[in-house]
Coordinates of C-alpha atoms and ligand atoms in Angstrom, one line a residue:
M1140 CA 114.5 26.9 119.3
S1141 CA 112.5 29.2 120.7
P1142 CA 112.1 28.4 124.4
Q1143 CA 111.4 31.7 125.8
S1144 CA 108.1 31.9 123.7
G1145 CA 106.9 28.2 123.7
G1146 CA 107.8 27.8 127.6
V1147 CA 108.9 24.6 126.4
E1148 CA 112.1 22.6 126.3
P1149 CA 115.1 25.1 127.9
R1150 CA 117.4 26.3 124.9
R1151 CA 120.9 24.4 125.4
I1152 CA 123.7 26.5 125.6
A1153 CA 127.9 26.0 124.8
I1154 CA 129.7 29.0 125.1
L1155 CA 133.3 29.0 124.1
G1156 CA 135.3 31.6 125.3
S1157 CA 133.2 31.7 128.5
T1158 CA 135.8 33.2 130.9
G1159 CA 136.2 36.4 128.5
S1160 CA 134.2 39.8 128.6
V1161 CA 131.7 38.2 125.8
G1162 CA 131.4 35.1 127.8
D1163 CA 131.0 37.2 131.2
S1164 CA 128.0 39.0 129.6
T1165 CA 126.3 36.2 128.0
I1166 CA 126.4 34.1 131.1
D1167 CA 125.1 37.8 133.1
I1168 CA 121.9 37.1 130.5
I1169 CA 121.5 33.8 131.4
Q1170 CA 121.6 34.4 134.9
R1171 CA 119.0 36.6 134.7
N1172 CA 116.3 33.5 133.6
P1173 CA 118.2 30.4 134.3
S1174 CA 114.8 27.9 133.2
A1175 CA 114.9 29.2 130.0
Y1176 CA 118.8 27.5 129.6
D1177 CA 120.7 24.6 130.3
V1178 CA 124.4 25.1 129.6
L1179 CA 126.0 22.3 128.7
A1180 CA 129.5 23.4 128.2
L1181 CA 131.8 26.0 128.9
T1182 CA 135.8 26.8 127.7
A1183 CA 138.5 29.2 128.6
N1184 CA 142.2 29.7 127.4
G1185 CA 144.1 29.0 130.9
N1186 CA 141.6 30.0 133.7
W1187 CA 141.3 27.5 135.2
E1188 CA 139.9 29.2 138.5
K1189 CA 137.3 31.6 136.5
L1190 CA 136.1 28.6 134.8
A1191 CA 136.0 26.7 137.9
E1192 CA 133.6 29.1 139.6
Q1193 CA 131.5 29.8 136.5
A1194 CA 131.2 25.6 136.3
R1195 CA 129.7 25.4 139.9
A1196 CA 127.5 28.5 138.9
L1197 CA 126.3 27.5 135.8
R1198 CA 126.8 23.1 136.2
P1199 CA 127.0 22.3 132.8
E1200 CA 128.0 18.5 131.6
L1201 CA 131.4 19.5 130.5
V1202 CA 134.2 22.6 130.8
A1203 CA 137.5 22.4 128.4
L1204 CA 140.4 24.2 129.2
A1205 CA 142.4 24.9 126.2
D1206 CA 145.9 25.4 127.8
P1207 CA 146.4 21.8 129.9
A1208 CA 149.1 23.6 132.5
G1209 CA 146.1 24.3 135.2
Y1210 CA 144.2 20.4 134.5
A1211 CA 145.3 19.1 137.9
E1212 CA 144.2 22.7 139.7
L1213 CA 141.1 22.7 137.8
K1214 CA 140.3 19.0 138.6
G1215 CA 140.4 19.5 142.4
A1216 CA 137.8 22.6 142.3
L1217 CA 135.9 20.8 140.8
A1218 CA 136.1 17.5 143.2
G1219 CA 132.5 16.5 143.8
T1220 CA 130.5 17.6 140.6
D1221 CA 130.0 15.3 137.8
I1222 CA 131.5 17.7 135.4
R1223 CA 133.4 16.1 132.7
I1224 CA 136.9 17.8 132.0
V1225 CA 138.5 17.6 129.0
V1226 CA 141.8 20.0 128.1
G1227 CA 143.9 21.0 124.6
E1228 CA 142.5 21.7 120.9
E1229 CA 141.0 18.6 120.8
G1230 CA 138.9 19.8 124.5
L1231 CA 137.4 22.9 123.0
R1232 CA 136.4 21.1 119.5
E1233 CA 134.5 18.7 121.9
A1234 CA 132.6 21.6 124.0
A1235 CA 131.5 22.3 120.4
S1236 CA 130.2 19.1 119.4
L1237 CA 127.8 18.1 122.1
P1238 CA 124.3 18.9 120.6
S1239 CA 123.1 21.7 121.7
D1240 CA 121.3 24.3 120.0
W1241 CA 122.9 27.6 120.7
V1242 CA 126.5 28.3 120.9
M1243 CA 128.2 31.7 121.4
A1244 CA 131.8 31.9 119.7
A1245 CA 133.6 34.3 122.3
I1246 CA 137.1 32.9 122.2
V1247 CA 139.6 35.8 120.9
G1248 CA 141.6 35.1 117.3
A1249 CA 141.8 32.5 114.5
A1250 CA 142.0 29.9 117.8
G1251 CA 138.2 30.0 117.8
L1252 CA 138.1 29.0 113.8
R1253 CA 138.1 25.0 114.7
P1254 CA 136.2 24.5 117.6
T1255 CA 133.5 27.6 116.1
L1256 CA 133.5 25.2 112.5
E1257 CA 132.8 22.5 114.4
A1258 CA 129.4 23.7 116.0
V1259 CA 129.1 24.9 112.1
K1260 CA 129.2 21.6 111.1
R1261 CA 126.5 20.2 113.8
G1262 CA 124.0 22.7 112.1
A1263 CA 123.7 24.7 115.5
A1264 CA 122.8 28.2 115.9
V1265 CA 126.1 30.2 116.1
A1266 CA 126.2 33.2 118.0
L1267 CA 129.5 34.7 116.3
A1268 CA 131.8 37.2 118.3
N1269 CA 135.0 35.8 116.7
K1270 CA 135.5 37.8 114.4
E1271 CA 139.0 36.6 113.5
C1272 CA 137.5 33.3 112.0
L1273 CA 136.0 34.8 109.3
V1274 CA 138.3 37.2 108.3
S1275 CA 140.8 34.9 108.4
A1276 CA 138.6 32.1 107.0
G1277 CA 135.6 33.9 105.4
T1278 CA 135.0 32.4 102.7
L1279 CA 135.6 28.6 103.6
F1280 CA 133.4 29.5 106.9
M1281 CA 130.3 30.9 105.2
D1282 CA 130.3 27.6 102.9
A1283 CA 130.4 25.3 105.4
V1284 CA 127.5 27.5 106.8
S1285 CA 125.7 27.4 104.1
A1286 CA 126.2 23.1 103.6
H1287 CA 125.3 22.5 106.6
G1288 CA 122.1 24.5 107.2
A1289 CA 124.1 26.2 110.6
T1290 CA 122.2 29.7 111.7
L1291 CA 125.3 32.7 112.1
L1292 CA 123.7 35.1 114.3
P1293 CA 126.1 38.4 114.2
V1294 CA 127.4 39.2 118.0
D1295 CA 129.3 42.2 116.9
S1296 CA 127.6 45.4 117.8
E1297 CA 127.9 46.8 114.1
H1298 CA 127.2 43.1 112.2
N1299 CA 124.4 42.7 114.8
A1300 CA 122.9 46.6 114.0
I1301 CA 122.9 45.1 111.0
F1302 CA 121.4 42.0 110.9
Q1303 CA 118.5 43.8 112.7
V1304 CA 117.6 46.1 109.8
F1305 CA 118.9 44.2 106.8
D1306 CA 115.9 43.0 104.9
F1307 CA 117.8 40.0 102.9
N1308 CA 114.4 39.4 100.7
Q1309 CA 115.7 42.8 99.4
K1310 CA 119.4 42.6 99.1
D1311 CA 119.2 44.2 95.5
K1312 CA 117.9 47.2 97.1
I1313 CA 120.4 47.9 99.4
Q1314 CA 123.0 50.1 98.0
K1315 CA 125.6 50.0 101.2
I1316 CA 125.7 49.3 104.7
I1317 CA 127.9 52.1 107.0
L1318 CA 129.7 50.7 109.8
T1319 CA 129.8 53.4 112.7
A1320 CA 133.0 53.1 114.5
S1321 CA 133.3 55.2 118.0
G1322 CA 137.7 56.1 116.6
G1323 CA 139.0 55.0 120.1
P1324 CA 141.0 56.2 122.9
F1325 CA 143.3 58.2 119.6
R1326 CA 140.7 59.4 117.6
T1327 CA 142.1 63.0 118.4
W1328 CA 145.6 62.3 118.7
S1329 CA 148.7 63.1 116.5
A1330 CA 150.7 60.3 114.6
A1331 CA 153.5 61.7 116.4
S1332 CA 151.8 61.4 119.9
M1333 CA 149.8 58.3 119.0
A1334 CA 154.2 56.4 119.0
G1335 CA 154.5 56.9 122.8
V1336 CA 151.3 55.1 124.1
T1337 CA 151.2 52.2 126.8
P1338 CA 149.3 49.5 126.8
G1339 CA 147.3 50.9 129.4
Q1340 CA 146.6 53.7 127.4
A1341 CA 145.7 51.5 124.1
V1342 CA 143.0 49.0 126.4
A1343 CA 141.5 52.1 128.5
H1344 CA 138.6 52.3 125.8
P1345 CA 136.5 55.3 125.9
N1346 CA 132.8 53.8 125.3
W1347 CA 133.4 49.8 125.4
S1348 CA 134.5 47.5 128.0
M1349 CA 136.2 44.5 126.2
G1350 CA 138.6 41.8 126.0
A1351 CA 142.6 43.4 125.8
K1352 CA 143.1 42.3 122.5
I1353 CA 139.9 44.0 120.0
S1354 CA 140.6 47.3 122.5
V1355 CA 143.8 47.8 121.1
D1356 CA 142.4 46.8 117.6
S1357 CA 140.5 49.3 118.4
A1358 CA 142.4 51.5 119.3
T1359 CA 144.4 51.7 116.1
M1360 CA 141.2 51.0 114.4
M1361 CA 142.4 47.7 112.6
N1362 CA 139.6 46.5 114.5
K1363 CA 136.7 48.6 112.4
G1364 CA 139.1 47.0 108.9
L1365 CA 138.6 43.6 110.9
E1366 CA 134.7 44.6 110.9
V1367 CA 134.6 45.2 107.0
I1368 CA 135.8 42.4 106.0
E1369 CA 133.7 40.6 108.9
A1370 CA 130.5 42.5 106.8
H1371 CA 131.3 41.2 103.6
H1372 CA 131.9 37.5 104.6
L1373 CA 128.2 37.9 106.6
F1374 CA 126.4 40.0 104.2
G1375 CA 128.0 39.4 101.0
L1376 CA 128.4 42.6 99.9
P1377 CA 131.4 44.2 98.0
S1378 CA 134.4 46.5 99.8
E1379 CA 132.6 49.7 98.1
K1380 CA 128.9 49.1 99.5
I1381 CA 131.0 49.0 103.0
E1382 CA 131.6 52.1 104.3
I1383 CA 133.1 53.2 107.4
I1384 CA 131.9 56.6 109.8
V1385 CA 133.7 57.9 112.7
H1386 CA 130.7 58.4 115.9
P1387 CA 132.4 58.9 118.9
Q1388 CA 128.9 58.6 121.2
S1389 CA 128.7 55.0 119.7
V1390 CA 125.1 55.0 120.1
V1391 CA 124.4 54.3 116.5
H1392 CA 125.4 50.9 116.4
S1393 CA 125.3 50.8 112.1
M1394 CA 123.4 51.3 109.4
V1395 CA 121.9 50.5 105.9
E1396 CA 121.0 52.5 103.4
Y1397 CA 118.0 51.8 100.6
A1398 CA 117.2 52.5 96.8
D1399 CA 114.7 55.3 98.0
G1400 CA 116.9 56.9 100.3
S1401 CA 115.6 55.4 103.5
V1402 CA 118.9 54.5 106.3
L1403 CA 117.6 52.2 109.0
A1404 CA 120.2 52.1 111.6
Q1405 CA 119.8 50.4 115.3
L1406 CA 120.7 52.9 118.1
G1407 CA 121.1 51.8 122.0
S1408 CA 123.4 52.3 125.1
P1409 CA 127.3 50.8 124.5
D1410 CA 126.8 47.7 126.1
M1411 CA 127.3 44.1 124.5
R1412 CA 124.8 42.5 126.9
T1413 CA 121.9 44.0 123.6
P1414 CA 123.3 42.2 120.7
I1415 CA 124.0 39.0 123.0
A1416 CA 120.8 39.2 124.6
Y1417 CA 119.5 39.6 120.7
T1418 CA 121.2 36.3 119.1
L1419 CA 120.3 34.7 122.9
G1420 CA 116.7 34.8 122.5
W1421 CA 116.3 35.0 118.2
P1422 CA 114.3 35.0 116.8
D1423 CA 112.4 36.4 119.8
R1424 CA 113.2 39.6 121.9
I1425 CA 114.6 39.2 125.4
G1426 CA 115.2 41.3 128.4
A1427 CA 118.6 42.7 128.9
P1428 CA 119.4 45.2 131.8
S1429 CA 121.6 47.9 129.3
A1430 CA 121.4 51.2 130.4
R1431 CA 118.0 52.7 128.2
L1432 CA 118.9 55.7 125.7
D1433 CA 118.0 58.9 127.1
F1434 CA 117.9 61.1 123.9
A1435 CA 117.9 64.0 125.9
A1436 CA 120.1 63.9 127.4
L1437 CA 122.6 62.6 124.6
A1438 CA 121.6 66.1 122.5
T1439 CA 124.3 65.7 120.4
L1440 CA 125.7 62.6 118.2
E1441 CA 128.1 63.9 116.2
F1442 CA 129.7 61.9 112.7
Q1443 CA 133.5 62.4 110.8
A1444 CA 134.8 60.6 108.4
P1445 CA 137.9 58.1 108.8
D1446 CA 141.3 59.7 108.9
P1447 CA 143.1 56.3 107.1
V1448 CA 146.6 58.2 107.0
R1449 CA 146.9 58.2 111.3
F1450 CA 144.7 54.9 111.1
P1451 CA 146.9 53.1 108.3
A1452 CA 145.1 49.6 109.8
L1453 CA 142.4 50.6 107.7
R1454 CA 144.0 50.9 105.0
L1455 CA 146.1 47.8 105.0
A1456 CA 142.6 45.4 106.1
R1457 CA 140.3 47.4 103.2
S1458 CA 143.5 46.6 100.6
A1459 CA 143.6 42.5 102.1
L1460 CA 139.6 42.7 101.5
Q1461 CA 140.3 43.8 97.6
T1462 CA 143.5 41.4 97.3
G1463 CA 141.7 38.2 98.2
G1464 CA 143.1 35.3 98.4
A1465 CA 145.0 34.8 101.7
A1466 CA 145.9 38.2 102.3
P1467 CA 143.5 38.4 105.4
T1468 CA 144.3 36.0 106.8
I1469 CA 147.6 37.0 106.9
L1470 CA 146.5 40.3 107.9
N1471 CA 144.7 38.9 110.1
A1472 CA 147.6 36.5 111.9
A1473 CA 150.1 39.5 111.7
N1474 CA 147.9 41.7 113.3
E1475 CA 147.5 38.8 116.2
V1476 CA 151.2 38.9 116.6
A1477 CA 152.1 42.3 116.6
V1478 CA 149.1 43.3 119.5
A1479 CA 150.8 40.8 121.5
R1480 CA 154.0 42.0 121.4
F1481 CA 152.3 45.6 121.5
L1482 CA 151.0 44.4 124.8
A1483 CA 154.2 42.5 125.9
E1484 CA 155.6 45.8 125.3
K1485 CA 157.9 44.6 122.8
V1486 CA 157.1 47.1 120.2
G1487 CA 155.6 50.2 119.8
F1488 CA 152.0 51.5 118.8
L1489 CA 153.1 52.8 116.0
D1490 CA 154.7 49.0 114.9
I1491 CA 151.4 46.8 115.1
A1492 CA 150.2 49.0 111.6
A1493 CA 153.8 48.5 110.5
I1494 CA 154.3 44.6 111.3
V1495 CA 151.7 43.9 109.5
E1496 CA 152.0 46.0 106.4
D1497 CA 156.1 44.2 106.6
T1498 CA 154.4 40.9 107.0
L1499 CA 151.9 41.3 103.8
S1500 CA 154.8 42.3 101.4
R1501 CA 157.2 39.4 102.9
I1502 CA 154.3 36.5 101.5
P1503 CA 153.1 35.8 98.3
N1504 CA 149.8 35.5 98.4
Q1505 CA 148.2 32.7 96.8
Q1506 CA 144.5 31.3 97.1
L1507 CA 143.1 29.1 99.8
E1508 CA 141.4 25.6 99.0
T1509 CA 141.4 24.3 102.3
L1510 CA 141.6 24.9 105.7
E1511 CA 144.7 23.1 106.1
D1512 CA 145.6 25.8 103.8
V1513 CA 144.6 28.9 106.0
M1514 CA 146.1 27.2 109.0
A1515 CA 149.3 26.8 107.0
I1516 CA 149.1 30.6 105.9
D1517 CA 148.3 31.8 109.2
A1518 CA 151.2 30.4 110.7
D1519 CA 154.0 31.4 108.3
A1520 CA 152.4 34.8 109.1
R1521 CA 153.1 34.6 112.8
R1522 CA 156.0 34.0 112.0
V1523 CA 157.4 36.2 110.3
A1524 CA 155.5 38.6 111.8
A1525 CA 157.8 37.4 115.3
E1526 CA 160.7 38.4 113.5
I1527 CA 160.2 41.6 112.4
K1528 CA 162.4 44.1 114.1
S1529 CA 160.7 47.2 116.0
F1530 CA 160.3 50.5 113.0
G1531 CA 162.0 52.6 116.0
A1532 CA 158.7 53.8 118.3
A1533 CA 159.9 50.9 120.9
A1534 CA 163.0 49.6 121.8
E1535 CA 163.0 45.2 121.6
Ligands
NAD984 P1 138.5 38.4 125.5 O1 140.3 38.3 126.1 O2 138.2 39.4 126.9 O3 137.9 36.7 126.2 C1 138.6 36.1 125.3 C2 138.1 34.2 125.5 O4 138.9 32.9 124.6 C3 138.3 34.2 127.3 O5 137.4 33.3 128.0 C4 140.0 32.9 126.9 O6 139.7 31.6 128.2 C5 139.6 32.4 125.4 N1 140.5 32.3 124.6 C6 141.5 32.6 124.4 N2 142.9 32.5 124.2 C7 142.3 31.7 124.2 C8 142.7 30.2 123.1 N3 144.4 29.9 122.6 N4 141.7 28.8 122.8 C9 140.8 28.9 123.9 N5 140.7 29.6 124.2 C10 141.0 30.7 124.1 O7 138.0 38.9 124.9 P2 136.4 39.4 124.6 O8 136.2 40.9 124.5 O9 135.3 38.4 124.9 O10 136.1 39.2 122.4 C11 136.2 37.7 122.5 C12 135.8 37.6 120.9 O11 134.5 38.6 120.9 C13 137.2 38.7 120.1 O12 137.4 37.9 118.9 C14 136.8 39.6 119.9 O13 136.9 40.6 118.7 C15 134.8 39.8 119.9 N6 133.9 41.0 120.1 C16 134.3 41.3 121.7 C17 133.6 42.3 121.4 C18 133.5 43.1 123.4 O14 132.9 43.7 123.7 N7 134.4 42.4 124.0 C19 132.8 42.8 121.1 C20 132.5 42.2 119.3 C21 133.7 41.3 119.1
MG985 MG1 132.3 45.9 116.8

């Protein structure tokens, strides 16, 4: 499992969601040390041009395009190569099923759930960026990880930080974990001024460069709410032991507090290539080109309590975790729909949390036993969230 240290076989890689922001950063690290890796599969939603470009550079065995509309173009762009092309959700699952040692799960949203589970079921090492998987189906997902002996390596910067300083052998001595939050672009804005923000303003994150959906989640702070649920499943801690602190510089990526009062943190510049390199090299460390911290230049690190009044998504996510059952699945699905409607300029920024809250109140909670239960509730929540009218912040 550790080709970099032994210099033997290259580690075999699949990247689910290779054309996105995390996909790009993963490929960047791989291309800096190409002999250590053998890329077997790449996947995209609809961007066949970028997928073809990546495939020509990395020469995988297979590429999967979720949206079959671009199949003919992709085929043309890869003519003369022996790269196999597959499409649809079946195709994504096939990409995850190839015998890679390491799978980057970087599809955005619950769309990534089934393909990622496919990799889990092979007992692969899964580098998990896709937090929506854990929010939507956390218990089922973690049960599958242990049943199949898969290795889960958190990529989300906060969870990767905690993973690096979390002593799993002394879990009973861990009093709490502290997730840091940048606060997003509207950290200091009043609720009234947030009512009019545009998608362009919401996706312009002050510290991190990321895909559109997670950037909007950071702006509403739903991202931190989803991360509390993600941390609950990854580290097996109850809601009360997962704290959020706003830290505008995004240098301290998260912390673990122990019984003796020690707090261990992982720090670094806000560049996803550091946590991605950690998972790509694991259990060894490998190089990454992220900017080094210059503490003298940083001078000040600030910490502030989060404000659940201006950022109601924090309260909604926390309450969904405490309620349990289908509530986190509904929260996630409704949020995906609300964010998409906001990005399409159909509803206002403040409508996002309002739509999530309304969807949660309209669907009776239930226990989720199977993946089919999860998918059914997810579909219900999407239908309900798509029909809720704007609460007035923008005309529809
Ligand atoms: P992105 O939008 O840049 O990329 C998403 C990828 O998923 C693309 O390759 C896209 O083609 C693919 N995709 C989208 N919808 C799909 C569908 N329905 N079926 C199949 N493929 C689909 O997103 P991102 O910023 O790279 O984030 C990816 C995941 O990682 C998200 O779950 C996000 O929350 C998480 N994450 C991202 C960052 C970051 O810095 N970008 C940090 C932490 C966690
Ligand atoms: Mg994060």
